[in-house]
Short mmCIF file of C-alpha atoms and ligand atoms in Angstrom, two decimals:
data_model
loop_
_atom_site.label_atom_id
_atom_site.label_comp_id
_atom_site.label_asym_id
_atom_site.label_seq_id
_atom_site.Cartn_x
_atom_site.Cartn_y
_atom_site.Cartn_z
CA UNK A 1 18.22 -11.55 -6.31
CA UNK A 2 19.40 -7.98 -6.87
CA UNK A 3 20.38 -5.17 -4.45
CA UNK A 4 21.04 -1.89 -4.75
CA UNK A 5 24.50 0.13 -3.97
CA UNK A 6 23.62 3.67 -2.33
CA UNK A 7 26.37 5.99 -1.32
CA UNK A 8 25.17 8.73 0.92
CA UNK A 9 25.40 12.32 1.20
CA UNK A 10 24.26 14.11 -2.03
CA UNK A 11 20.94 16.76 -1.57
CA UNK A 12 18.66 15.25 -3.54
CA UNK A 13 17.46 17.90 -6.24
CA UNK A 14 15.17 17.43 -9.28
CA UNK A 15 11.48 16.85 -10.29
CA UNK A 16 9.90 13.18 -11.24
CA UNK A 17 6.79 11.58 -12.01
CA UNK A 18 4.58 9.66 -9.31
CA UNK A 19 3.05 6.70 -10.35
CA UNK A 20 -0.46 5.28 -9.84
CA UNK A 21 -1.61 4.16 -6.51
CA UNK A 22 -0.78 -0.09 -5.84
CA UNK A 23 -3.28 -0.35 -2.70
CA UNK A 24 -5.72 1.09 -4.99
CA UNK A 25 -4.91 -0.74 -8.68
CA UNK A 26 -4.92 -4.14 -6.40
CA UNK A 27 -8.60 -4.44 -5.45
CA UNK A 28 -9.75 -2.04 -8.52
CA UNK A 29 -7.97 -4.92 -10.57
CA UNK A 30 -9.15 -7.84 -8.59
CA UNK A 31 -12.98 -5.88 -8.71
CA UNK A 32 -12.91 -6.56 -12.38
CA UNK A 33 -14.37 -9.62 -11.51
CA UNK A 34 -17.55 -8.22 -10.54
CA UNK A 35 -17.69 -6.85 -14.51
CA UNK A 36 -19.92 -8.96 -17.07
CA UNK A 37 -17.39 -7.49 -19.87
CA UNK A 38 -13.81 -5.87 -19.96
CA UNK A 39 -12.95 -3.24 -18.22
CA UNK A 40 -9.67 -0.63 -18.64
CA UNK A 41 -7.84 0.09 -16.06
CA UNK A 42 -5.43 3.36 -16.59
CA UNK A 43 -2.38 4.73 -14.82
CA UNK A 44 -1.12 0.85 -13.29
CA UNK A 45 2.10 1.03 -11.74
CA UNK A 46 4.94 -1.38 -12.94
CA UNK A 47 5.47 -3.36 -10.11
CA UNK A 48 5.77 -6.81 -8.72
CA UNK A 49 2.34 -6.73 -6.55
CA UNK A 50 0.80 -5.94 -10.36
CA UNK A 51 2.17 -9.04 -12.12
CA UNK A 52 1.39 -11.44 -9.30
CA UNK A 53 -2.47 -9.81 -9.45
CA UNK A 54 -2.86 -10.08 -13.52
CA UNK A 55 -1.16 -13.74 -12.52
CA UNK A 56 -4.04 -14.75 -10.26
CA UNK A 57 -6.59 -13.75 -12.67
CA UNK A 58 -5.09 -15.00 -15.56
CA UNK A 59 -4.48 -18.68 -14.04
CA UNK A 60 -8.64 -18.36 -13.07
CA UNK A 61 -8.90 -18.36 -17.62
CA UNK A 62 -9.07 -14.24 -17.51
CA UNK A 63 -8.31 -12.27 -20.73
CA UNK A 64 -5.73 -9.54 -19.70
CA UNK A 65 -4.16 -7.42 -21.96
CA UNK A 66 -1.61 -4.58 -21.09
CA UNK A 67 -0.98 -1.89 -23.41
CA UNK A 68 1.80 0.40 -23.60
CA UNK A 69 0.81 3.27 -21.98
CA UNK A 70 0.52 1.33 -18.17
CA UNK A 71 -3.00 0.56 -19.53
CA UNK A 72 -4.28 -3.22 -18.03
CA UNK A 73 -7.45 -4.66 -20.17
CA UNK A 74 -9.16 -7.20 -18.33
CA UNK A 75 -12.29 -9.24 -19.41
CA UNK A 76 -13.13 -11.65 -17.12
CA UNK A 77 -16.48 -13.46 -19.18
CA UNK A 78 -13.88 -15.75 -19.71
CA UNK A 79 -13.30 -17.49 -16.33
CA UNK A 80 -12.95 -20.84 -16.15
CA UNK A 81 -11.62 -21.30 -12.45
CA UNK A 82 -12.55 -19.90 -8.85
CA UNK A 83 -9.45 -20.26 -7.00
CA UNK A 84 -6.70 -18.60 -5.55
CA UNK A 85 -3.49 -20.63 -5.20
CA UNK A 86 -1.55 -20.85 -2.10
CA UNK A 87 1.96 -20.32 -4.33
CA UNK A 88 0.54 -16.79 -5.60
CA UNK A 89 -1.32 -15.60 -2.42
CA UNK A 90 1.42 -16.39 0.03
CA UNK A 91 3.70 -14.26 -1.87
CA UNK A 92 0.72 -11.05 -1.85
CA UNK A 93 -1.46 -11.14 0.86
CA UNK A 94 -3.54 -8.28 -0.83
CA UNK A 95 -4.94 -11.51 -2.96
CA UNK A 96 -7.47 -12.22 -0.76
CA UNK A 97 -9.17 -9.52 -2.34
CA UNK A 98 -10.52 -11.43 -5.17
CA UNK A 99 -13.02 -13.43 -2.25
CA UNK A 100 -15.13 -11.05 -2.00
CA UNK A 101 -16.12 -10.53 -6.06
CA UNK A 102 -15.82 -14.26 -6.69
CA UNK A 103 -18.41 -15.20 -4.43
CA UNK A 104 -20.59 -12.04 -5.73
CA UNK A 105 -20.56 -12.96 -9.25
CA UNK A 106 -19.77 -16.91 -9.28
CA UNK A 107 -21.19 -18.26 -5.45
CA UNK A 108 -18.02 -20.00 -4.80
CA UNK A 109 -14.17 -19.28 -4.31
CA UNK A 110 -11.36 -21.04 -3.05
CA UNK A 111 -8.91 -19.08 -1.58
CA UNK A 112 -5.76 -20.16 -0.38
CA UNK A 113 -5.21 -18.50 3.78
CA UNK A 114 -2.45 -15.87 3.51
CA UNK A 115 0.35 -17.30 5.59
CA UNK A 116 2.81 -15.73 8.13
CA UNK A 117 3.74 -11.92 7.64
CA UNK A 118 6.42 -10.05 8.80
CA UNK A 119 4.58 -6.99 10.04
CA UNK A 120 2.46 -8.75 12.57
CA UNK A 121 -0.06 -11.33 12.54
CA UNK A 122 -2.76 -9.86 10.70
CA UNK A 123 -5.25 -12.00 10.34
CA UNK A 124 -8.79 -12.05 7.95
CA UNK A 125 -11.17 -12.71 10.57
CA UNK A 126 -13.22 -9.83 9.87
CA UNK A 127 -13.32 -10.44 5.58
CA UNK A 128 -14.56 -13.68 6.61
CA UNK A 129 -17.24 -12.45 9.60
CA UNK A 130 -18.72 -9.91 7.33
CA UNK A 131 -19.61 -12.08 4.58
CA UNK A 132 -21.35 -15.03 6.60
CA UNK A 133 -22.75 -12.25 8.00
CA UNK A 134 -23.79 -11.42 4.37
CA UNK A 135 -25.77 -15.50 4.22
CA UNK A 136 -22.00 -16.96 2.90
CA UNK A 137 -20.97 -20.60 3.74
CA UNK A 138 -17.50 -20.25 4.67
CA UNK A 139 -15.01 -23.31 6.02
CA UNK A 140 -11.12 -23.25 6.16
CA UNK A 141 -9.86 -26.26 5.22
CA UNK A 142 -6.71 -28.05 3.69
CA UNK A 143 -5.07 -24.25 4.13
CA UNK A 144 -7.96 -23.01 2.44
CA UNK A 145 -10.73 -20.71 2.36
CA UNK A 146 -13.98 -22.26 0.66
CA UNK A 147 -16.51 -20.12 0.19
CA UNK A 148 -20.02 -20.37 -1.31
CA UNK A 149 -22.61 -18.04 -1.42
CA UNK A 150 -26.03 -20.80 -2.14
CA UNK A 151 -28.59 -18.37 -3.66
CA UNK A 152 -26.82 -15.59 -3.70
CA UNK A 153 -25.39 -13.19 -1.27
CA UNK A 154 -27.64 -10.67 0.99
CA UNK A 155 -27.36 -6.89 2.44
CA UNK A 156 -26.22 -7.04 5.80
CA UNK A 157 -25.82 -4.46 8.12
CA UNK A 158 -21.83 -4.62 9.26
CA UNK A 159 -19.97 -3.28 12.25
CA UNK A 160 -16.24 -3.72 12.05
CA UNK A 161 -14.64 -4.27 15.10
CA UNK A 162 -11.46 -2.78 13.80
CA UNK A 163 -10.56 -0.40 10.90
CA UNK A 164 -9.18 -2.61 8.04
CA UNK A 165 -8.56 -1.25 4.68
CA UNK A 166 -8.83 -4.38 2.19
CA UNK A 167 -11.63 -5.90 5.10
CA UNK A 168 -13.54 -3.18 3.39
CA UNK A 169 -12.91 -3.40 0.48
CA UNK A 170 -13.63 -6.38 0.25
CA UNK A 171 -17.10 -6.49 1.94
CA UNK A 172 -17.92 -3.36 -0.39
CA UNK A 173 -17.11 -5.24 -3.65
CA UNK A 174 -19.21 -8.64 -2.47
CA UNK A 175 -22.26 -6.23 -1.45
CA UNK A 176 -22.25 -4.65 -4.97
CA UNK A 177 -23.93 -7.34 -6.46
CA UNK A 178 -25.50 -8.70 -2.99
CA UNK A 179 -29.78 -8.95 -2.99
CA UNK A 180 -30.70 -5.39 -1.35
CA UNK A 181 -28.65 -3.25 0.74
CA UNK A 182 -25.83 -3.19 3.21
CA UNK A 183 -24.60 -0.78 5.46
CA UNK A 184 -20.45 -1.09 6.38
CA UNK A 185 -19.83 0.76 9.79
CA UNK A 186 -16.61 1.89 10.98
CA UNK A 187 -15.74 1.50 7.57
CA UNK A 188 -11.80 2.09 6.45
CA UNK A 189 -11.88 5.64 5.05
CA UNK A 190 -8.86 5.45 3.13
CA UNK A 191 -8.65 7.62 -0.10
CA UNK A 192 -7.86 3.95 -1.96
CA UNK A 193 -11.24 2.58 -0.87
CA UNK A 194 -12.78 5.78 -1.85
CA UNK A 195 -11.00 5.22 -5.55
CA UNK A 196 -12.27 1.57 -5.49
CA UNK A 197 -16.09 2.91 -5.65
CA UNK A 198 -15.72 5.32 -7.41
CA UNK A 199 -14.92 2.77 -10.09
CA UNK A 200 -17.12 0.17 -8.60
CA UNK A 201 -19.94 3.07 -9.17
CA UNK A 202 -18.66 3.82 -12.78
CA UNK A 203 -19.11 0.10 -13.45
CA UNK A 204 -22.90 0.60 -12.41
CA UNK A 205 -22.77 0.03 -8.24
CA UNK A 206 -24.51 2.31 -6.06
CA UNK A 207 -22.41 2.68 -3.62
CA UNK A 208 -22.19 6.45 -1.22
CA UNK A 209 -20.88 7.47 1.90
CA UNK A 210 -17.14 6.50 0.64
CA UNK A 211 -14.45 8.41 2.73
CA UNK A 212 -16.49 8.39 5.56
CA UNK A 213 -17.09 5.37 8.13
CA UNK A 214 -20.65 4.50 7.13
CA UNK A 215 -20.63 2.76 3.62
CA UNK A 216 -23.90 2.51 2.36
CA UNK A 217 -24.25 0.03 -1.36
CA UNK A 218 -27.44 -0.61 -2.46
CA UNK A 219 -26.55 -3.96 -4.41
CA UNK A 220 -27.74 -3.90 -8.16
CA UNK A 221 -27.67 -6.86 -10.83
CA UNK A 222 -25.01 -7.02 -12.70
CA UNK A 223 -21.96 -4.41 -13.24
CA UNK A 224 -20.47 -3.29 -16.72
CA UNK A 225 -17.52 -2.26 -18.05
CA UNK A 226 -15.38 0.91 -17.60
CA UNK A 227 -12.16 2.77 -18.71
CA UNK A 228 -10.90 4.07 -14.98
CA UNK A 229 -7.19 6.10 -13.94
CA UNK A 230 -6.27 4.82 -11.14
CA UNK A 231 -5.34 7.86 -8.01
CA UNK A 232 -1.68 8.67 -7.61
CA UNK A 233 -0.04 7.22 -4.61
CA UNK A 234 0.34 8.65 -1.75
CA UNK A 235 2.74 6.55 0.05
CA UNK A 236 5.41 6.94 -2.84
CA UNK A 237 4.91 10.45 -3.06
CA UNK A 238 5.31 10.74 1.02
CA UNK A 239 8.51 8.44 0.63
CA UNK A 240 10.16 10.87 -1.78
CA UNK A 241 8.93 13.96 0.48
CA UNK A 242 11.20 12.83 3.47
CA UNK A 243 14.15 10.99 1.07
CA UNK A 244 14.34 14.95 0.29
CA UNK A 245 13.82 16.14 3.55
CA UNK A 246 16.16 14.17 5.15
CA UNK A 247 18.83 15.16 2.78
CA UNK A 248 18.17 18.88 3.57
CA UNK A 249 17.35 18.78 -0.70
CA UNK A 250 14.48 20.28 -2.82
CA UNK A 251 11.95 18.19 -4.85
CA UNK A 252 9.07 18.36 -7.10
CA UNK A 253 6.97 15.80 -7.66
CA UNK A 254 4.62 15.74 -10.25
CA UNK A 255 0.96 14.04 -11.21
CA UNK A 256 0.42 13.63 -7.22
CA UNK A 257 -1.98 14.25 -4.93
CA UNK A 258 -1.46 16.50 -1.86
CA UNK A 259 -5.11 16.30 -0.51
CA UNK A 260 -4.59 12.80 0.47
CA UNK A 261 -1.06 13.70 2.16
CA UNK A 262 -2.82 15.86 4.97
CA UNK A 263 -1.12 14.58 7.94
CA UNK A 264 2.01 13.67 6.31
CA UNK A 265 2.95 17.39 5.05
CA UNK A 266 2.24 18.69 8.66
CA UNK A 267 4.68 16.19 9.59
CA UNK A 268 6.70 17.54 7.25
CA UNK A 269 6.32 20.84 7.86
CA UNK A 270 6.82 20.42 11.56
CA UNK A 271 10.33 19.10 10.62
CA UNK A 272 11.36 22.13 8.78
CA UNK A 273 9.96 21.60 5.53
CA UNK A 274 8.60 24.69 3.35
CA UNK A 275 5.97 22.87 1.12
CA UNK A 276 4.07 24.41 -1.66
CA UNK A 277 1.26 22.58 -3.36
CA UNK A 278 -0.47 22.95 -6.44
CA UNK A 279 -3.42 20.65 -8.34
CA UNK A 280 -1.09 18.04 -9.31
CA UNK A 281 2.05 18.67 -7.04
CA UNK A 282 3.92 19.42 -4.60
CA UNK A 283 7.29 21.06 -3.79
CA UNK A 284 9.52 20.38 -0.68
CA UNK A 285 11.94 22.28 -0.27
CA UNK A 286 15.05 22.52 3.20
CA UNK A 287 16.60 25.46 2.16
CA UNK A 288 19.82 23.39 3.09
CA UNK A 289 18.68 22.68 6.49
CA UNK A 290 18.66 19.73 8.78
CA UNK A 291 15.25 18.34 10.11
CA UNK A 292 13.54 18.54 13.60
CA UNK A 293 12.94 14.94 14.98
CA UNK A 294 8.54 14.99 14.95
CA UNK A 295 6.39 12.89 17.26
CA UNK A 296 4.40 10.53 15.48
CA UNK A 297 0.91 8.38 16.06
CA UNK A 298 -0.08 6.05 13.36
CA UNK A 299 -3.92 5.47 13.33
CA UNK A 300 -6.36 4.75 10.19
CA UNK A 301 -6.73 7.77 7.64
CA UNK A 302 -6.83 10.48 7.93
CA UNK A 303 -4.48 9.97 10.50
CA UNK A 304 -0.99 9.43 10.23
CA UNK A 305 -0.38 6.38 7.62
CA UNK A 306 1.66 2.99 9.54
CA UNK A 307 2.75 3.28 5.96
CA UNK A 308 4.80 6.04 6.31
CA UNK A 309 6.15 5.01 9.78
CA UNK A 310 9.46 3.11 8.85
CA UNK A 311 10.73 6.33 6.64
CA UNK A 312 9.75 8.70 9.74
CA UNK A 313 11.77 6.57 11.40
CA UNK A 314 14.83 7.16 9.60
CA UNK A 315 14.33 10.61 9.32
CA UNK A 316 14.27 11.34 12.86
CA UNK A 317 17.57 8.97 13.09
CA UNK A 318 19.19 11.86 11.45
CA UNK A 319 16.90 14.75 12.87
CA UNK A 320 17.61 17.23 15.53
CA UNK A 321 16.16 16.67 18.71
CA UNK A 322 14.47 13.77 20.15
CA UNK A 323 10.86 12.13 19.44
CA UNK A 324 8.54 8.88 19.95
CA UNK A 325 7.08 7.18 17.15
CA UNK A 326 3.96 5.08 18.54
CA UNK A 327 2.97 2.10 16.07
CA UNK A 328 -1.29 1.33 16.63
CA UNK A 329 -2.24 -0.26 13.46
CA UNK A 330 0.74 -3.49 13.28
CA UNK A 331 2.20 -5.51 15.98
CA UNK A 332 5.66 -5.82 15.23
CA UNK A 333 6.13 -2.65 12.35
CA UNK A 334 9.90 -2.06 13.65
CA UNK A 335 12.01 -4.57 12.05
CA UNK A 336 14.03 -1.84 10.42
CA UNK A 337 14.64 -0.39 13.61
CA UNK A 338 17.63 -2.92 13.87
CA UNK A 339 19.38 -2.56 10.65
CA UNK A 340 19.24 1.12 11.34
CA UNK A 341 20.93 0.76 14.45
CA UNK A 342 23.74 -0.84 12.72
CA UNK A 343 24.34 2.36 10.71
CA UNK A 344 24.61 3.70 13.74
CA UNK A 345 21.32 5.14 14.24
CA UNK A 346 20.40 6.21 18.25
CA UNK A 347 16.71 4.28 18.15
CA UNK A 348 14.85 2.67 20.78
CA UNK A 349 11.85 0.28 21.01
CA UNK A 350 9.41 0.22 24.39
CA UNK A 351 6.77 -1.45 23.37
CA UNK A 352 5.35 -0.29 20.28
CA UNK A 353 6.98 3.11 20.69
CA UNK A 354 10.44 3.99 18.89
CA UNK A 355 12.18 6.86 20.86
CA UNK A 356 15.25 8.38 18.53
CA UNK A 357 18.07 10.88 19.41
CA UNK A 358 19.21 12.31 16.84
CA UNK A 359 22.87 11.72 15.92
CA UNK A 360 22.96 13.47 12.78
CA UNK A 361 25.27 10.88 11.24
CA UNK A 362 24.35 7.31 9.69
CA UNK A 363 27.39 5.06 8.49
CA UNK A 364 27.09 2.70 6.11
CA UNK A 365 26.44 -1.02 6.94
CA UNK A 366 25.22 -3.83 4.89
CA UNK A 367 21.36 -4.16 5.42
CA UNK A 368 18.26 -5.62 4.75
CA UNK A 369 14.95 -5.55 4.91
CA UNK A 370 11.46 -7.41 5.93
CA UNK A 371 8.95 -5.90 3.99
CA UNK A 372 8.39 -3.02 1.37
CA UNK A 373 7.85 0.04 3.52
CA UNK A 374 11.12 -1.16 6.08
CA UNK A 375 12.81 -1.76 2.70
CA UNK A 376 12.32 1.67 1.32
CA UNK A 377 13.42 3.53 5.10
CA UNK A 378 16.86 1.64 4.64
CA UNK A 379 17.19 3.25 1.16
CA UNK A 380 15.87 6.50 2.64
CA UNK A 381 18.91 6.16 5.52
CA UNK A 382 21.28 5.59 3.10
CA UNK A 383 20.68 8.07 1.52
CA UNK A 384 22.00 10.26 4.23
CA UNK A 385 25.36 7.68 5.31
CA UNK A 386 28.79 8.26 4.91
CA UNK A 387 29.63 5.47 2.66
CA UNK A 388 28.00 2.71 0.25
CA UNK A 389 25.43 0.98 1.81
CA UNK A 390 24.37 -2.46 0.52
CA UNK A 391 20.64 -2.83 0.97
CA UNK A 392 20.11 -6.87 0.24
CA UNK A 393 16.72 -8.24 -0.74
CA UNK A 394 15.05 -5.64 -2.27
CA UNK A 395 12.61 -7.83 -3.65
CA UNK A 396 10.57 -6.13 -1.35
CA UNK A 397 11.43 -2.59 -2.99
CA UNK A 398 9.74 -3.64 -6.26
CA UNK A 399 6.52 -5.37 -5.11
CA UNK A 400 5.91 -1.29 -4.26
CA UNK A 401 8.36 1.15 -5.66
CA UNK A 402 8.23 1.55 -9.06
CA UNK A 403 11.49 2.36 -10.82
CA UNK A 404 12.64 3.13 -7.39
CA UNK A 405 16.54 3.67 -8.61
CA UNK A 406 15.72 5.45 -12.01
CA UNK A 407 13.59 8.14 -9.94
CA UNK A 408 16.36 8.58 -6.96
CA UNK A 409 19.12 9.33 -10.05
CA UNK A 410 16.71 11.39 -11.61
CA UNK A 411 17.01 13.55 -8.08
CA UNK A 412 20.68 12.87 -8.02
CA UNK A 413 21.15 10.31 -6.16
CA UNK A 414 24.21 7.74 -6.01
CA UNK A 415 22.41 4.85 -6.50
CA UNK A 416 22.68 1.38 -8.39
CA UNK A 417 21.18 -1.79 -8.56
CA UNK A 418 23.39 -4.93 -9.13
CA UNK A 419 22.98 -8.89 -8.90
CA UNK A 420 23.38 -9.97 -5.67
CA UNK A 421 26.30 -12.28 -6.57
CA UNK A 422 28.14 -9.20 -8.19
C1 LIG B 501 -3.80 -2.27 4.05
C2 LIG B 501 -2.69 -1.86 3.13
C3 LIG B 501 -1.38 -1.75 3.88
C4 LIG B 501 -1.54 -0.84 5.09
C5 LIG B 501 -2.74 -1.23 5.93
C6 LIG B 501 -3.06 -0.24 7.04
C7 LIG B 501 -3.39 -2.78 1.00
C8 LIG B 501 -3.17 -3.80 -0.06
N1 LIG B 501 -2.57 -2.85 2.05
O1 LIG B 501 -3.46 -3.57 4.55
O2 LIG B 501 -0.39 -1.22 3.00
O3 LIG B 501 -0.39 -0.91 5.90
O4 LIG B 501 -3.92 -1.35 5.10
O5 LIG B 501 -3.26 1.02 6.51
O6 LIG B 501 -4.23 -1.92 0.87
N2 LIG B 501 -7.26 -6.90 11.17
C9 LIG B 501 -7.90 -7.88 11.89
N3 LIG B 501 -8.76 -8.72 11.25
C10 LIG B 501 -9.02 -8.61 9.91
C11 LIG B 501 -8.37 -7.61 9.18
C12 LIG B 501 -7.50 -6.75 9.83
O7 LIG B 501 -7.70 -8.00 13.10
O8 LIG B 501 -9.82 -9.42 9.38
C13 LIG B 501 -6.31 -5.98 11.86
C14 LIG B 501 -4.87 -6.13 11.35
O9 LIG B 501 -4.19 -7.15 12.02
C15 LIG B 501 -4.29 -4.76 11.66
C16 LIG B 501 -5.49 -3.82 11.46
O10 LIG B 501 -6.65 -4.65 11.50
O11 LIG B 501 -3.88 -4.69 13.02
C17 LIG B 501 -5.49 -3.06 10.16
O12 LIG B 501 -5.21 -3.93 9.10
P1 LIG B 501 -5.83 -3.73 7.64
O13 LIG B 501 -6.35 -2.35 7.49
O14 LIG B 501 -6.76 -4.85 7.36
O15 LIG B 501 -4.56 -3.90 6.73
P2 LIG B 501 -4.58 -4.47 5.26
O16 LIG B 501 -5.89 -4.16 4.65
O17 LIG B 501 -4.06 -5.86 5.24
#
């Protein structure tokens, strides 16, 4: 297992390249699956969350072939198999995602329950709820989920209790090729599920009212294939924003997005930040000077992203002032609110509230982290230590980050990756 070496304290300064969106290539690469021939998928990022996706559908007999140019090929008229093994989903729980198509196009799927996680419980109650509600068969048993969908799957109108991002998706790929039409309320509006029909609908699926909370799909009979670029992400880009901002540096990143940052660059901004944006990018830039601490709220989009909440975190470890970050989507998000207290950081749980007071100064401590987005705050603090940190197990790093220590050097930073037994 590797880690990577960071020694703190350099501005970062520099331009790179953001890479495709991996909350949107997962279900836009499971939804293949709907497709009665191949379909291209463009702009796939190079990460670990990738291979263990083209693993699941290759182990079910699909063709997949990647070209050079992060291009992913996927025919899946030759499936042989209907199952999701316990081996690949407990390592992703994203693969749940592939219940909703395989029941849509083939009646039955066996998917193995996602196990434990270490933000929270989260559970798939409400995948599960919509599609009986849509005339499946479901039972959970031996660990798994069986699912079969008799003559076919039916519109449904859906409430969600709760705002859940792949719940939707999922329900919105299964209705695609449901009898008639069904209507998904309180529906995630997330700019990924938005990029999911969009290629669901260039496949053939009717689907509107995407980026809103009433999905409508009017289900047709079969779905075709496509050539599709996947959205840049917005989570990496955001990551980068406040490695530079907490630094006090000056960044531009390239081939982003800023329209789905919204709430993010206000953050930003409110911490000192002079942003420009442009069609394809955006610029932060400190003039040199150290961040405001910013009060935070996470909530479903467009409100501020839980996905951005561990690197806020560290940010306002370092920031001036004091501030509360409140946690509403996970249970349990803060697990890198210890390691950063061991580089000294001033933090604070109450509840699901993290109060910080600034200190200004992180040391460097040997660290490591729970899951991607805690993973990539540790980073983000070390960037800003006096010292080398060690951040072990960053496993976690590449399920999301793609290239993570290539792009940080390109900005100058002082970072390496080594075996963990070096
Ligand atoms: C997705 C993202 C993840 C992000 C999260 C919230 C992917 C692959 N992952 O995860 O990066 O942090 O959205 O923006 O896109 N819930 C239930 N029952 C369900 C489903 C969800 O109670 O059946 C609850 C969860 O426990 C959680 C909340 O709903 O408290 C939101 O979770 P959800 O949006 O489903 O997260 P994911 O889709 O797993």
């Amino acid at each position: 297992m590797d880690k990577l070496i960071i020694t703190g304290g350099v501005s970062l300064d520099g331009e790179i390249r953001i890479s495709g969106a991996k909350n949107a290539a997962l279900p836009i690469l499971m939804g293949a699956l709907l497709s009665d021939s191949a379909v291209r998928v463009g702009n796939v990022p190079h990460l670990h969350d990738i291979t263990t996706t083209l693993e699941l559908l290759g182990r079910m007999g699909v063709t997949i072939t990647v070209d050079e140019r992060s291009g992913v090929v996927i025919d899946p008229s030759t499936l042989t198999d209907t199952e999701a093994a316990y081996d690949l989903v407990k390592t992703m729980r994203a693969s749940i995602l592939v219940l909703g198509p395989l029941l849509a196009k083939f009646g039955t799927a066996d998917v193995s329950l996602p196990g434990g996680c270490a933000i929270g419980s989260r559970p798939v109650d409400l995948h599960l709820r919509g599609l009986e509600q849509m005339g499946a068969k479901i039972k959970v048993e031996n660990g798994y989920i069986r699912a079969t969908s008799g003559n076919g799957l039916k519109g449904a109108h859906l409430m969600m209790d709760q705002v859940t991002v792949t719940g939707t998706e999922n329900l919105m790929m299964a209705a695609t090729l449901a009898k008639g039409r069904t209507i998904i309320e309180n529906a995630a509006r997330e700019p990924e599920v938005v990029d999911l029909a969009n290629y669901l609908n260039s496949m053939g699926a009717e689907i509107t009212g995407m980026g809103t909370s009433k999905i409508i799909i009017n289900g047709v009979e079969s779905l075709g294939g496509t050539q599709y670029d996947i959205l840049p992400d917005r989570i990496e880009t955001g990551t980068y924003l406040v490695a530079a901002a907490m630094t006090r540096g000056k960044v531009k990143l390239k081939d982003t997005d800023a329209n789905q940052l919204e709430s993010v660059l206000l953050k930003l901004k409110e911490a000192g930040a002079d942003i420009a944006v442009g069609n394809d990018w955006i610029t932060l830039d400190m003039h040199g000077k150290r961040p405001k601490a910013v009060n935070i709220r996470t909530a479903p989009y467009p409100a501020f992203p839980t996905d951005m909440q561990a690197q806020f975190t560290a940010l306002n470890s370092v920031a001036e002032g004091s501030a509360t970050i409140a946690e509403t989507v996970f249970e349990n998000r803060f697990m890198h609110v210890q390691e950063m207290q061991r580089m000294g950081a001033d933090l604070q749980i109450q509840g699901n509230t993290v109060l910080s007071n600034g200190e200004g100064r992180l040391t460097a401590a040997p660290v490591m982290a729970t899951d991607l987005r805690a993973s990539a705050s540790l980073v983000l603090a070390a960037l800003v230590a006096d010292g080398a940190t060690v951040v072990e197990r960053i496993y976690h790093i590449d399920r999301g980050y793609e290239c993570i220590e290539e792009k940080l050097q390109q900005l100058g930073a002082k970072i390496r990756r080594v075996p963990s037994s070096a």
